[in-house]
Coordinates of C-alpha atoms and ligand atoms in Angstrom, one line a residue:
Chain I
X30 CA -31.2 26.1 7.0
X31 CA -33.5 27.2 4.2
X32 CA -37.1 27.6 5.2
X33 CA -39.2 26.8 8.2
X34 CA -42.6 25.4 7.8
X35 CA -44.5 28.8 8.1
X36 CA -42.2 30.5 5.6
X37 CA -42.6 27.5 3.3
X38 CA -46.4 27.7 3.4
X39 CA -46.2 31.4 2.7
X40 CA -44.2 30.7 -0.4
X41 CA -46.6 28.1 -1.8
X42 CA -48.6 30.6 -3.8
X43 CA -45.6 31.8 -5.7
X44 CA -44.7 28.3 -6.9
X45 CA -46.4 28.1 -10.2
X46 CA -44.8 31.3 -11.5
X47 CA -41.3 30.4 -10.1
X48 CA -41.3 27.0 -11.7
X49 CA -41.2 28.7 -15.1
X50 CA -37.8 30.3 -14.3
X51 CA -34.8 28.9 -16.0
X52 CA -32.4 26.7 -13.9
X53 CA -30.1 29.1 -12.1
X54 CA -26.5 28.3 -11.2
X55 CA -26.2 27.6 -7.5
X56 CA -24.6 30.5 -5.8
X57 CA -21.5 30.1 -3.6
X58 CA -23.8 30.7 -0.6
X59 CA -25.4 27.3 -1.0
X60 CA -23.0 24.6 0.4
X61 CA -22.1 22.1 -2.3
X62 CA -21.9 18.4 -1.7
X63 CA -20.3 16.3 -4.5
X64 CA -20.9 12.6 -4.6
X65 CA -18.6 10.4 -6.6
X66 CA -20.2 7.2 -7.9
X67 CA -23.9 6.5 -8.6
X68 CA -24.2 3.0 -7.1
X69 CA -26.3 1.9 -4.1
X70 CA -24.1 4.1 -1.9
X71 CA -23.7 7.3 -4.0
X72 CA -27.3 7.4 -5.5
X73 CA -28.9 6.9 -2.1
X74 CA -26.7 9.5 -0.4
X75 CA -27.7 12.1 -3.0
X76 CA -31.4 11.4 -2.6
X77 CA -31.3 11.5 1.2
X78 CA -29.1 14.7 1.3
X79 CA -32.0 16.3 -0.4
X80 CA -34.6 14.7 1.8
X81 CA -32.8 16.2 4.8
X82 CA -32.2 19.6 3.3
X83 CA -33.7 21.7 0.5
X84 CA -30.9 24.2 0.2
X85 CA -27.7 22.2 -0.3
X86 CA -26.4 21.8 -3.9
X87 CA -26.0 18.2 -4.8
X88 CA -24.0 16.8 -7.7
X89 CA -23.4 13.2 -8.6
X90 CA -20.4 12.4 -10.8
X91 CA -20.9 9.0 -12.4
X92 CA -19.9 8.1 -16.0
X93 CA -22.9 5.8 -16.7
X94 CA -26.4 7.0 -17.4
X95 CA -27.9 3.8 -16.1
X96 CA -26.8 1.4 -13.5
X97 CA -26.9 -2.4 -13.8
X98 CA -27.3 -3.9 -10.3
X99 CA -25.2 -6.8 -9.0
X100 CA -28.1 -7.8 -6.9
X101 CA -30.3 -9.8 -9.2
X102 CA -27.5 -10.6 -11.6
X103 CA -27.3 -14.1 -10.3
X104 CA -31.0 -14.5 -11.1
X105 CA -30.1 -13.6 -14.7
X106 CA -27.5 -16.4 -14.7
X107 CA -30.3 -18.8 -13.5
X108 CA -32.6 -17.6 -16.3
X109 CA -35.1 -15.9 -13.9
X110 CA -34.5 -12.3 -15.1
X111 CA -33.4 -10.4 -18.1
X112 CA -30.7 -7.8 -18.0
X113 CA -33.3 -5.1 -18.6
X114 CA -34.9 -6.0 -15.3
X115 CA -31.7 -5.3 -13.3
X116 CA -31.0 -2.0 -15.0
X117 CA -31.8 1.2 -13.0
X118 CA -32.2 4.6 -14.7
X119 CA -31.6 7.3 -12.0
X120 CA -35.1 8.7 -12.1
X121 CA -34.5 10.0 -8.6
X122 CA -31.9 12.6 -9.7
X123 CA -34.6 14.6 -11.4
X124 CA -37.2 14.3 -8.6
X125 CA -34.7 15.3 -5.9
X126 CA -33.0 18.0 -7.9
X127 CA -29.6 16.2 -8.1
X128 CA -27.2 17.3 -10.8
X129 CA -25.7 14.4 -12.7
X130 CA -22.4 14.9 -14.4
X131 CA -21.7 11.9 -16.7
X132 CA -18.0 11.8 -16.3
X133 CA -15.3 10.0 -14.4
X134 CA -13.3 11.6 -11.6
X135 CA -9.6 11.3 -12.2
X136 CA -8.2 13.2 -9.2
X137 CA -9.3 14.5 -5.8
X138 CA -7.5 17.5 -4.4
X139 CA -8.6 17.5 -0.8
X140 CA -6.5 20.7 0.0
X141 CA -8.3 22.7 -2.7
X142 CA -11.6 20.8 -2.0
X143 CA -12.0 20.1 -5.7
X144 CA -12.2 17.1 -8.1
X145 CA -10.9 16.9 -11.6
X146 CA -12.9 15.1 -14.3
X147 CA -11.9 13.2 -17.4
X148 CA -13.7 15.8 -19.5
X149 CA -11.3 18.5 -18.3
X150 CA -13.7 20.2 -15.8
X151 CA -13.0 20.8 -12.1
X152 CA -15.8 20.8 -9.6
X153 CA -15.5 22.4 -6.1
X154 CA -17.0 20.9 -3.0
X155 CA -17.7 21.8 0.6
X156 CA -18.2 18.1 1.5
X157 CA -17.2 15.2 -0.7
X158 CA -18.7 11.7 -0.7
X159 CA -16.6 9.0 -2.3
X160 CA -18.5 5.8 -3.3
X161 CA -16.6 4.1 -6.1
X162 CA -17.3 0.5 -5.1
X163 CA -14.5 -2.0 -5.8
X164 CA -11.8 -2.7 -8.3
X165 CA -10.0 -6.0 -8.8
X166 CA -6.5 -6.9 -7.6
X167 CA -5.4 -8.2 -10.9
X168 CA -1.9 -9.2 -9.6
X169 CA -3.3 -11.5 -7.0
X170 CA -4.0 -14.5 -9.2
X171 CA -1.2 -15.3 -11.6
X172 CA -2.3 -15.2 -15.3
X173 CA -5.5 -13.2 -14.6
X174 CA -6.0 -9.6 -15.6
X175 CA -8.5 -7.3 -17.3
X176 CA -7.8 -8.9 -20.7
X177 CA -8.1 -12.5 -19.3
X178 CA -11.5 -11.5 -17.9
X179 CA -12.8 -11.1 -21.4
X180 CA -12.5 -14.9 -21.7
X181 CA -12.8 -16.0 -18.0
X182 CA -15.4 -13.8 -16.5
X183 CA -15.4 -12.6 -12.9
X184 CA -19.0 -11.4 -13.3
X185 CA -18.6 -9.5 -10.1
X186 CA -19.5 -6.2 -11.6
X187 CA -22.8 -6.6 -13.3
X188 CA -23.1 -5.8 -17.1
X189 CA -21.3 -7.4 -20.0
X190 CA -19.5 -9.7 -17.6
X191 CA -22.8 -11.1 -16.5
X192 CA -23.9 -11.7 -20.1
X193 CA -20.6 -13.3 -21.0
X194 CA -20.9 -15.8 -18.1
X195 CA -24.5 -16.5 -19.0
X196 CA -23.5 -17.1 -22.7
X197 CA -20.7 -19.5 -21.7
X198 CA -23.1 -21.5 -19.5
X199 CA -25.6 -21.7 -22.4
X200 CA -22.9 -22.8 -24.8
X201 CA -21.5 -25.5 -22.5
X202 CA -22.2 -29.1 -23.4
X203 CA -24.2 -31.3 -21.0
X204 CA -21.8 -33.1 -18.7
X205 CA -19.5 -30.1 -18.5
X206 CA -17.8 -28.7 -15.3
X207 CA -18.3 -25.2 -14.1
X208 CA -15.6 -23.9 -11.8
X209 CA -16.4 -21.1 -9.4
X210 CA -13.3 -19.6 -7.7
X211 CA -14.1 -17.6 -4.5
X212 CA -11.7 -15.1 -2.8
X213 CA -10.9 -14.8 0.9
X214 CA -12.5 -12.1 3.1
X215 CA -13.4 -9.3 2.8
X216 CA -15.2 -9.2 -0.5
X217 CA -18.5 -7.8 -1.7
X218 CA -21.6 -9.7 -1.0
X219 CA -20.4 -12.7 1.2
X220 CA -23.3 -15.0 0.1
X221 CA -23.1 -13.9 -3.5
X222 CA -20.9 -16.7 -4.9
X223 CA -23.1 -19.4 -3.2
X224 CA -26.3 -17.9 -4.5
X225 CA -24.6 -17.9 -7.9
X226 CA -23.7 -21.6 -7.6
X227 CA -27.3 -22.3 -6.7
X228 CA -28.7 -20.3 -9.7
X229 CA -26.2 -22.0 -12.1
X230 CA -27.3 -25.3 -10.7
X231 CA -30.9 -24.4 -11.2
X232 CA -30.2 -23.7 -14.9
X233 CA -28.1 -26.8 -15.4
X234 CA -30.6 -29.1 -13.7
X235 CA -33.2 -28.4 -16.3
X236 CA -31.0 -27.9 -19.3
X237 CA -27.8 -29.9 -18.7
X238 CA -28.4 -32.3 -15.8
X239 CA -25.2 -34.3 -16.2
X240 CA -23.1 -31.2 -15.5
X241 CA -21.2 -30.4 -12.3
X242 CA -20.2 -27.3 -10.3
X243 CA -16.9 -27.2 -8.4
X244 CA -16.5 -24.3 -5.9
X245 CA -12.9 -23.6 -5.1
X246 CA -12.9 -21.4 -2.1
X247 CA -10.0 -19.6 -0.4
X248 CA -11.9 -19.7 2.9
X249 CA -12.7 -22.4 5.4
X250 CA -16.4 -21.5 5.9
X251 CA -18.9 -19.2 4.3
X252 CA -22.1 -17.1 4.8
X253 CA -25.3 -19.1 5.5
X254 CA -23.2 -22.3 4.9
X255 CA -25.6 -24.7 6.7
X256 CA -28.6 -23.4 4.9
X257 CA -26.9 -23.5 1.5
X258 CA -25.4 -26.9 1.8
X259 CA -28.7 -28.4 3.1
X260 CA -30.6 -26.8 0.2
X261 CA -28.1 -28.1 -2.3
X262 CA -28.6 -31.6 -1.1
X263 CA -32.3 -31.3 -1.4
X264 CA -32.5 -29.3 -4.7
X265 CA -29.4 -30.3 -6.6
X266 CA -28.2 -33.6 -5.2
X267 CA -24.7 -34.5 -6.3
X268 CA -24.2 -31.5 -8.5
X269 CA -22.2 -29.0 -6.3
X270 CA -18.9 -29.7 -4.7
X271 CA -17.3 -27.2 -2.3
X272 CA -13.6 -27.3 -1.5
X273 CA -12.3 -25.1 1.3
X274 CA -8.9 -23.3 1.2
X275 CA -6.9 -25.8 3.3
X276 CA -8.1 -28.7 1.1
X277 CA -6.9 -27.2 -2.1
X278 CA -9.6 -24.5 -2.7
X279 CA -7.4 -21.5 -3.0
X280 CA -6.7 -20.7 -6.7
X281 CA -3.2 -19.3 -7.2
X282 CA -2.8 -19.4 -11.0
X283 CA -4.8 -19.7 -14.1
X284 CA -3.9 -20.9 -17.6
X285 CA -6.5 -19.1 -19.7
X286 CA -5.8 -20.9 -22.9
X287 CA -6.2 -24.3 -21.3
X288 CA -9.0 -23.2 -19.0
X289 CA -7.2 -24.7 -16.1
X290 CA -6.7 -23.3 -12.6
X291 CA -4.0 -24.4 -10.2
X292 CA -4.0 -24.7 -6.4
X293 CA -1.6 -25.9 -3.7
X294 CA 1.5 -24.5 -5.3
X295 CA 0.7 -26.1 -8.6
X296 CA 0.2 -29.6 -7.1
X297 CA -3.4 -29.7 -8.0
X298 CA -5.1 -28.5 -11.2
X299 CA -8.7 -28.4 -12.4
X300 CA -9.9 -27.9 -15.9
X301 CA -13.3 -26.2 -16.3
X302 CA -15.6 -26.0 -19.4
X303 CA -16.7 -22.7 -17.8
X304 CA -14.6 -20.9 -15.2
X305 CA -16.0 -18.0 -13.1
X306 CA -13.0 -16.5 -11.4
X307 CA -14.1 -14.0 -8.7
X308 CA -10.9 -12.1 -8.4
X309 CA -10.0 -10.6 -5.0
X310 CA -10.7 -6.9 -4.8
X311 CA -10.0 -3.6 -3.0
X312 CA -11.6 -0.2 -2.7
X313 CA -12.2 1.5 -6.1
X314 CA -8.9 2.7 -7.6
X315 CA -9.9 6.3 -7.2
X316 CA -10.0 5.9 -3.4
X317 CA -6.5 4.4 -3.6
X318 CA -5.0 7.1 -5.8
X319 CA -6.6 9.8 -3.6
X320 CA -4.9 8.4 -0.6
X321 CA -8.1 7.3 1.2
X322 CA -7.1 3.7 1.7
X323 CA -4.8 2.2 4.3
X324 CA -2.6 -0.9 4.0
X325 CA -5.7 -3.2 3.9
X326 CA -6.7 -1.6 0.5
X327 CA -9.9 -0.3 2.0
X328 CA -10.9 3.2 3.5
X329 CA -10.8 3.8 7.2
X330 CA -13.6 6.1 8.3
X331 CA -15.0 7.7 11.4
X332 CA -17.8 5.2 12.2
X333 CA -20.3 7.8 13.1
X334 CA -20.0 10.3 10.2
X335 CA -18.2 8.2 7.6
X336 CA -15.7 11.0 7.3
X337 CA -12.3 9.6 6.2
X338 CA -9.8 9.4 9.0
X339 CA -7.1 10.3 6.4
X340 CA -8.6 13.3 4.6
X341 CA -11.0 15.8 6.2
X342 CA -14.3 16.8 4.6
X343 CA -14.2 13.6 2.5
X344 CA -16.7 10.9 3.4
X345 CA -16.4 7.3 2.1
X346 CA -19.4 4.9 2.0
X347 CA -20.3 1.6 0.5
X348 CA -18.0 -1.3 -0.5
X349 CA -14.9 1.0 -0.4
X350 CA -15.1 1.8 3.3
X351 CA -14.5 -0.3 6.5
X352 CA -17.8 0.0 8.4
X353 CA -17.1 -2.1 11.5
X354 CA -19.0 -5.3 11.4
X355 CA -21.1 -4.5 8.4
X356 CA -20.6 -6.7 5.3
X357 CA -20.0 -5.2 1.9
X358 CA -23.5 -5.2 0.3
X359 CA -25.9 -3.0 -1.6
X360 CA -28.1 -3.0 1.5
X361 CA -25.2 -1.8 3.7
X362 CA -24.2 0.8 1.2
X363 CA -27.8 2.1 1.0
X364 CA -28.0 2.3 4.8
X365 CA -24.6 3.9 5.2
X366 CA -25.5 6.5 2.6
X367 CA -28.5 7.6 4.7
X368 CA -26.4 8.0 7.8
X369 CA -23.7 9.8 5.9
X370 CA -26.3 12.2 4.4
X371 CA -27.7 13.0 7.8
X372 CA -24.1 13.5 9.2
X373 CA -23.1 15.9 6.3
X374 CA -26.2 18.0 6.7
X375 CA -25.7 18.3 10.5
X376 CA -22.0 19.2 9.9
X377 CA -22.9 21.9 7.4
X378 CA -25.4 23.3 9.8
X379 CA -22.8 23.0 12.6
X380 CA -25.1 20.8 14.5
X381 CA -24.4 17.5 16.3
X382 CA -24.1 14.5 14.1
X383 CA -27.1 12.2 14.7
X384 CA -26.5 8.8 16.3
X385 CA -26.5 6.3 13.4
X386 CA -28.4 3.1 13.1
X387 CA -27.8 0.4 10.5
X388 CA -29.4 -2.6 9.0
X389 CA -28.2 -5.2 6.5
X390 CA -30.1 -8.1 5.1
X391 CA -28.8 -10.4 2.3
X392 CA -31.4 -12.4 0.6
X393 CA -30.3 -15.3 -1.6
X394 CA -32.5 -17.2 -4.1
X395 CA -31.6 -20.9 -4.3
X396 CA -34.5 -21.7 -6.7
X397 CA -37.4 -19.5 -7.8
X398 CA -39.5 -20.6 -4.8
X399 CA -36.6 -21.1 -2.3
X400 CA -35.2 -18.1 -0.5
X401 CA -33.0 -17.6 2.6
X402 CA -31.7 -14.6 4.4
X403 CA -29.2 -13.3 6.9
X404 CA -30.1 -10.1 8.8
X405 CA -28.4 -7.8 11.3
X406 CA -29.1 -4.5 13.0
X407 CA -26.0 -2.4 13.9
X408 CA -25.4 0.4 16.3
X409 CA -22.4 2.4 17.5
X410 CA -20.6 0.7 20.4
X411 CA -17.4 2.1 21.8
X412 CA -17.0 4.1 18.6
X413 CA -17.4 1.1 16.3
X414 CA -20.3 -0.2 14.2
X415 CA -21.3 -3.4 15.9
X416 CA -24.2 -5.8 15.6
X417 CA -26.9 -5.3 18.3
X418 CA -26.7 -8.3 20.5
X419 CA -29.7 -10.6 20.6
X420 CA -30.9 -9.6 17.2
X421 CA -30.4 -10.7 13.6
X422 CA -29.3 -14.1 12.4
X423 CA -30.1 -16.4 9.5
X424 CA -33.3 -18.0 8.4
X425 CA -34.3 -21.0 10.6
X426 CA -32.7 -24.4 9.5
X427 CA -36.0 -26.3 10.1
X428 CA -38.3 -24.0 8.1
X429 CA -40.8 -25.6 5.8
X430 CA -41.3 -25.1 2.0
X431 CA -43.9 -22.4 2.6
X432 CA -41.4 -20.3 4.6
X433 CA -38.7 -20.7 1.9
X434 CA -41.3 -19.7 -0.7
X435 CA -42.3 -16.6 1.3
X436 CA -38.6 -15.5 1.6
X437 CA -38.2 -16.0 -2.1
X438 CA -41.1 -13.6 -2.6
X439 CA -39.6 -11.1 -0.2
X440 CA -36.2 -11.4 -1.9
X441 CA -37.9 -9.9 -5.0
X442 CA -39.8 -7.4 -2.8
X443 CA -36.5 -6.4 -1.3
X444 CA -35.1 -5.8 -4.8
X445 CA -38.0 -3.7 -5.8
X446 CA -38.0 -1.5 -2.7
X447 CA -34.2 -1.0 -2.3
X448 CA -33.7 -0.1 -6.0
X449 CA -36.6 2.4 -5.7
X450 CA -35.2 3.7 -2.5
X451 CA -31.8 4.1 -4.0
X452 CA -32.4 5.2 -7.6
X453 CA -35.9 6.6 -7.9
Chain T
X4 CA -25.9 29.6 8.9
X5 CA -27.4 29.2 5.5
X6 CA -30.7 31.0 5.6
X7 CA -30.7 32.3 2.0
X8 CA -33.0 30.8 -0.5
X9 CA -32.8 31.5 -4.2
X10 CA -36.1 31.4 -6.2
X11 CA -34.7 28.3 -7.8
X12 CA -34.6 26.7 -4.4
X13 CA -38.2 27.5 -3.7
X14 CA -39.3 25.8 -6.9
X15 CA -37.3 22.8 -5.9
X16 CA -38.9 22.8 -2.5
X17 CA -42.4 22.9 -4.0
X18 CA -41.5 20.1 -6.4
X19 CA -40.2 17.9 -3.6
X20 CA -43.0 18.5 -1.2
X21 CA -45.7 17.9 -3.7
X22 CA -44.2 15.1 -5.8
X23 CA -41.6 13.3 -3.8
X24 CA -43.1 13.3 -0.4
X25 CA -39.9 14.5 1.3
X26 CA -40.2 15.5 5.0
X27 CA -40.1 19.1 5.9
X28 CA -36.7 20.5 6.3
X29 CA -35.5 20.9 9.9
X30 CA -34.0 19.0 12.7
X31 CA -33.3 15.4 11.8
X32 CA -35.3 13.4 14.3
X33 CA -34.2 10.1 15.9
X34 CA -37.4 8.5 14.6
X35 CA -36.6 9.6 11.1
X36 CA -33.1 8.2 11.3
X37 CA -34.3 4.8 12.6
X38 CA -37.2 4.6 10.2
X39 CA -35.0 5.4 7.2
X40 CA -33.3 2.0 7.8
X41 CA -36.7 0.3 7.3
X42 CA -37.1 1.9 3.8
X43 CA -34.6 -0.4 2.1
X44 CA -37.2 -3.2 2.4
X45 CA -40.4 -1.4 3.0
X46 CA -39.8 1.4 0.4
X47 CA -39.0 5.1 0.7
X48 CA -41.4 6.5 3.4
X49 CA -42.7 3.0 3.9
X50 CA -44.4 3.0 0.5
X51 CA -43.4 -0.4 -0.7
X52 CA -42.4 -1.0 -4.3
X53 CA -43.0 -4.7 -4.2
X54 CA -44.2 -7.7 -2.1
X55 CA -43.1 -6.5 1.3
X56 CA -46.0 -4.7 3.1
X57 CA -46.3 -0.9 3.2
X58 CA -45.9 0.6 6.7
X59 CA -46.7 4.3 6.4
X60 CA -49.7 6.1 7.9
X61 CA -50.6 3.4 10.3
X62 CA -51.7 4.7 13.8
X63 CA -48.7 4.9 16.1
X64 CA -50.3 2.7 18.8
X65 CA -51.0 -0.1 16.3
X66 CA -47.5 0.1 14.8
X67 CA -45.9 0.0 18.2
X68 CA -47.9 -3.1 19.2
X69 CA -47.0 -4.9 15.9
X70 CA -43.3 -4.2 16.3
X71 CA -43.4 -5.4 20.0
X72 CA -45.2 -8.6 18.9
X73 CA -42.5 -9.2 16.3
X74 CA -39.9 -8.6 18.9
X75 CA -41.4 -10.9 21.5
X76 CA -42.1 -13.7 19.0
X77 CA -45.9 -13.4 19.3
X78 CA -46.4 -12.6 15.6
X79 CA -45.4 -14.9 12.8
X80 CA -42.6 -13.6 10.7
X81 CA -39.9 -14.6 8.2
X82 CA -37.5 -11.8 9.0
X83 CA -39.2 -9.0 11.1
X84 CA -38.7 -10.9 14.3
X85 CA -34.9 -10.9 13.7
X86 CA -35.0 -7.1 13.1
X87 CA -37.4 -6.1 15.8
X88 CA -35.3 -7.7 18.5
X89 CA -32.7 -4.9 18.1
X90 CA -35.0 -2.1 19.3
X91 CA -35.9 -0.8 22.7
X92 CA -39.5 0.3 23.6
X93 CA -38.4 3.9 23.3
X94 CA -36.9 3.3 19.9
X95 CA -40.0 1.5 18.7
X96 CA -42.1 4.4 20.0
X97 CA -40.1 7.0 18.0
X98 CA -40.2 4.9 14.9
X99 CA -43.9 4.3 15.2
X100 CA -44.6 8.0 15.8
X101 CA -42.6 9.0 12.8
X102 CA -44.1 6.4 10.4
X103 CA -47.6 7.2 11.5
X104 CA -47.3 10.8 10.4
X105 CA -46.3 9.9 6.8
X106 CA -49.3 10.5 4.4
Ligands
FAD28 C1 -23.2 -11.2 -7.9 C2 -23.5 -10.2 -6.9 C3 -24.7 -10.3 -6.2 C4 -25.0 -9.3 -5.2 N1 -26.1 -9.4 -4.5 C5 -26.4 -8.6 -3.5 C6 -27.6 -8.7 -2.8 O1 -28.5 -9.5 -3.1 N2 -27.9 -7.8 -1.8 C7 -27.0 -6.8 -1.5 O2 -27.3 -6.0 -0.6 N3 -25.8 -6.7 -2.2 C8 -25.5 -7.5 -3.2 N4 -24.3 -7.4 -3.9 C9 -23.3 -6.4 -3.4 C10 -23.6 -5.0 -4.0 O3 -23.6 -5.1 -5.4 C11 -22.5 -4.0 -3.6 O4 -22.2 -4.2 -2.3 C12 -22.9 -2.6 -3.9 O5 -23.1 -2.4 -5.3 C13 -22.0 -1.6 -3.3 O6 -22.4 -0.3 -3.6 P1 -21.4 0.9 -3.8 O7 -22.2 2.1 -4.1 O8 -20.4 0.9 -2.8 O9 -20.6 0.5 -5.1 P2 -21.1 0.2 -6.6 O10 -22.5 -0.2 -6.6 O11 -20.1 -0.6 -7.3 O12 -21.1 1.7 -7.3 C14 -19.9 2.3 -7.6 C15 -20.2 3.4 -8.7 O13 -19.1 4.3 -8.8 C16 -18.8 4.6 -10.1 N5 -17.3 5.0 -10.1 C17 -16.2 4.3 -9.8 N6 -15.1 5.0 -10.0 C18 -15.5 6.2 -10.4 C19 -14.8 7.4 -10.7 N7 -13.5 7.5 -10.7 N8 -15.6 8.5 -11.1 C20 -17.0 8.5 -11.1 N9 -17.6 7.3 -10.8 C21 -16.9 6.2 -10.5 C22 -19.0 3.3 -10.8 O14 -19.3 3.5 -12.2 C23 -20.2 2.7 -10.1 O15 -21.5 3.1 -10.7 C24 -24.0 -8.3 -4.9 C25 -22.8 -8.2 -5.6 C26 -22.5 -9.2 -6.6 C27 -21.2 -9.1 -7.3

């Protein structure tokens, strides 16, 4: 496709003159890849499509002109970062010649290979990448919906929701109770709620030390549990209580006006001065309306190419898809995007899809100088994305303060590198 | 299959090769696929944007040894040991060869 190295060098001399030409419309001869969503999945995919091929036309359809990352949003709650420092500005689209249409996709027509936008336009594609992230299952907790979220934040999409939760924490009196309600699996960022509890505790410890945090969890265990609970004892003694699902942790109903949540068929209730209700979620609603989801609410895909098993020439990556053993994370989405980009270029060239390889690492900050991580490398095994045996795992339980401090430093390094790799 | 190139494309190509450091177009190599998974932490093309060390342009032999030492627990690490354990000698060699060529 496009040029080989010798041809390319031959053309170098013509560059200066050509760069003065106006932007031409891509001809039908260039295959067109359309990417829906400019999150960790979509933005990375667009960039790596270009890195793998100079000829393909690449369009990202994403309503926002900047992107506020969920990673780092817990650090905002702890007072370690401002919102500005978790806002990414899509500098990479220009560098990599990616066309950005600031609109929302309303409909996918996989028979006509086109998508309809909310501005009335229709865009054709040869291959489509769908990366819409998640949307909330509003009906899963009685009394909770988009309107209730204006008062009881989920803060599980970063932005105004993050600021609302931060403000409520700042307005809370010392001695208050913060309730954090956590859904069952699968949900985005498995260690996210517990990093959040740690960051809230960090803020409360220095500003409102008599306050408490109650985690009501639908599950029986959680990511990096041993490390989190040991650190809570050490850093925030007596401040954080965790209640698993079978002991009354599963929130079923909320009374927004009374700031009260109910568990165990109404037998138990808890009133919170601040409630953070992380509502259960499913693949972004567009994936649902386009018929890309199965009964689980998520998108089944071919584990090598990320092509939907339900609609041909449509690939799904990131939180919306079911990628074997990989958790739903920004790191996973970034990695899947690269493999999907390589697969799409190979498919357009009618070449063999490269064998994929994946990595995920979730860093969590428990205090500014206390970081932990869980890591895994994945390969394709019997047609499924599975962890490579003998690799990965969590930070050592017996590590010293210096080790935790280095991981806190690397958590920030991870943020800097992955956001640059995805958005710049 | 798609051998045409509009003038626009050429401009783009130049832009990318000079400013963005993209690799030349062509077959997607195994080393390139594997190395792309390192970039989430080490930065695109191994050019770190933060506190994690940069890993591009290091002689292949030296990179290979470093990765084997991480894998075999002979080099202190917070996380690289857990990653390196996933790769065979052949995979490490192809990653090292690819990363060593990035300028
Ligand atoms: C509190 C918190 C902390 C987290 N911390 C980490 C962490 O430390 N590390 C980590 O790896 N992950 C973390 N995550 C998880 C991470 O944020 C997600 O896994 C990641 O954002 C998924 O990427 P995505 O591209 O699939 O979806 P998203 O990032 O959600 O992007 C989806 C994009 O699609 C757009 N979109 C949706 N519908 C349409 C439509 N119809 N038309 C056009 N555009 C549309 C949206 O506007 C959005 O920009 C965290 C999450 C939370 C909530």
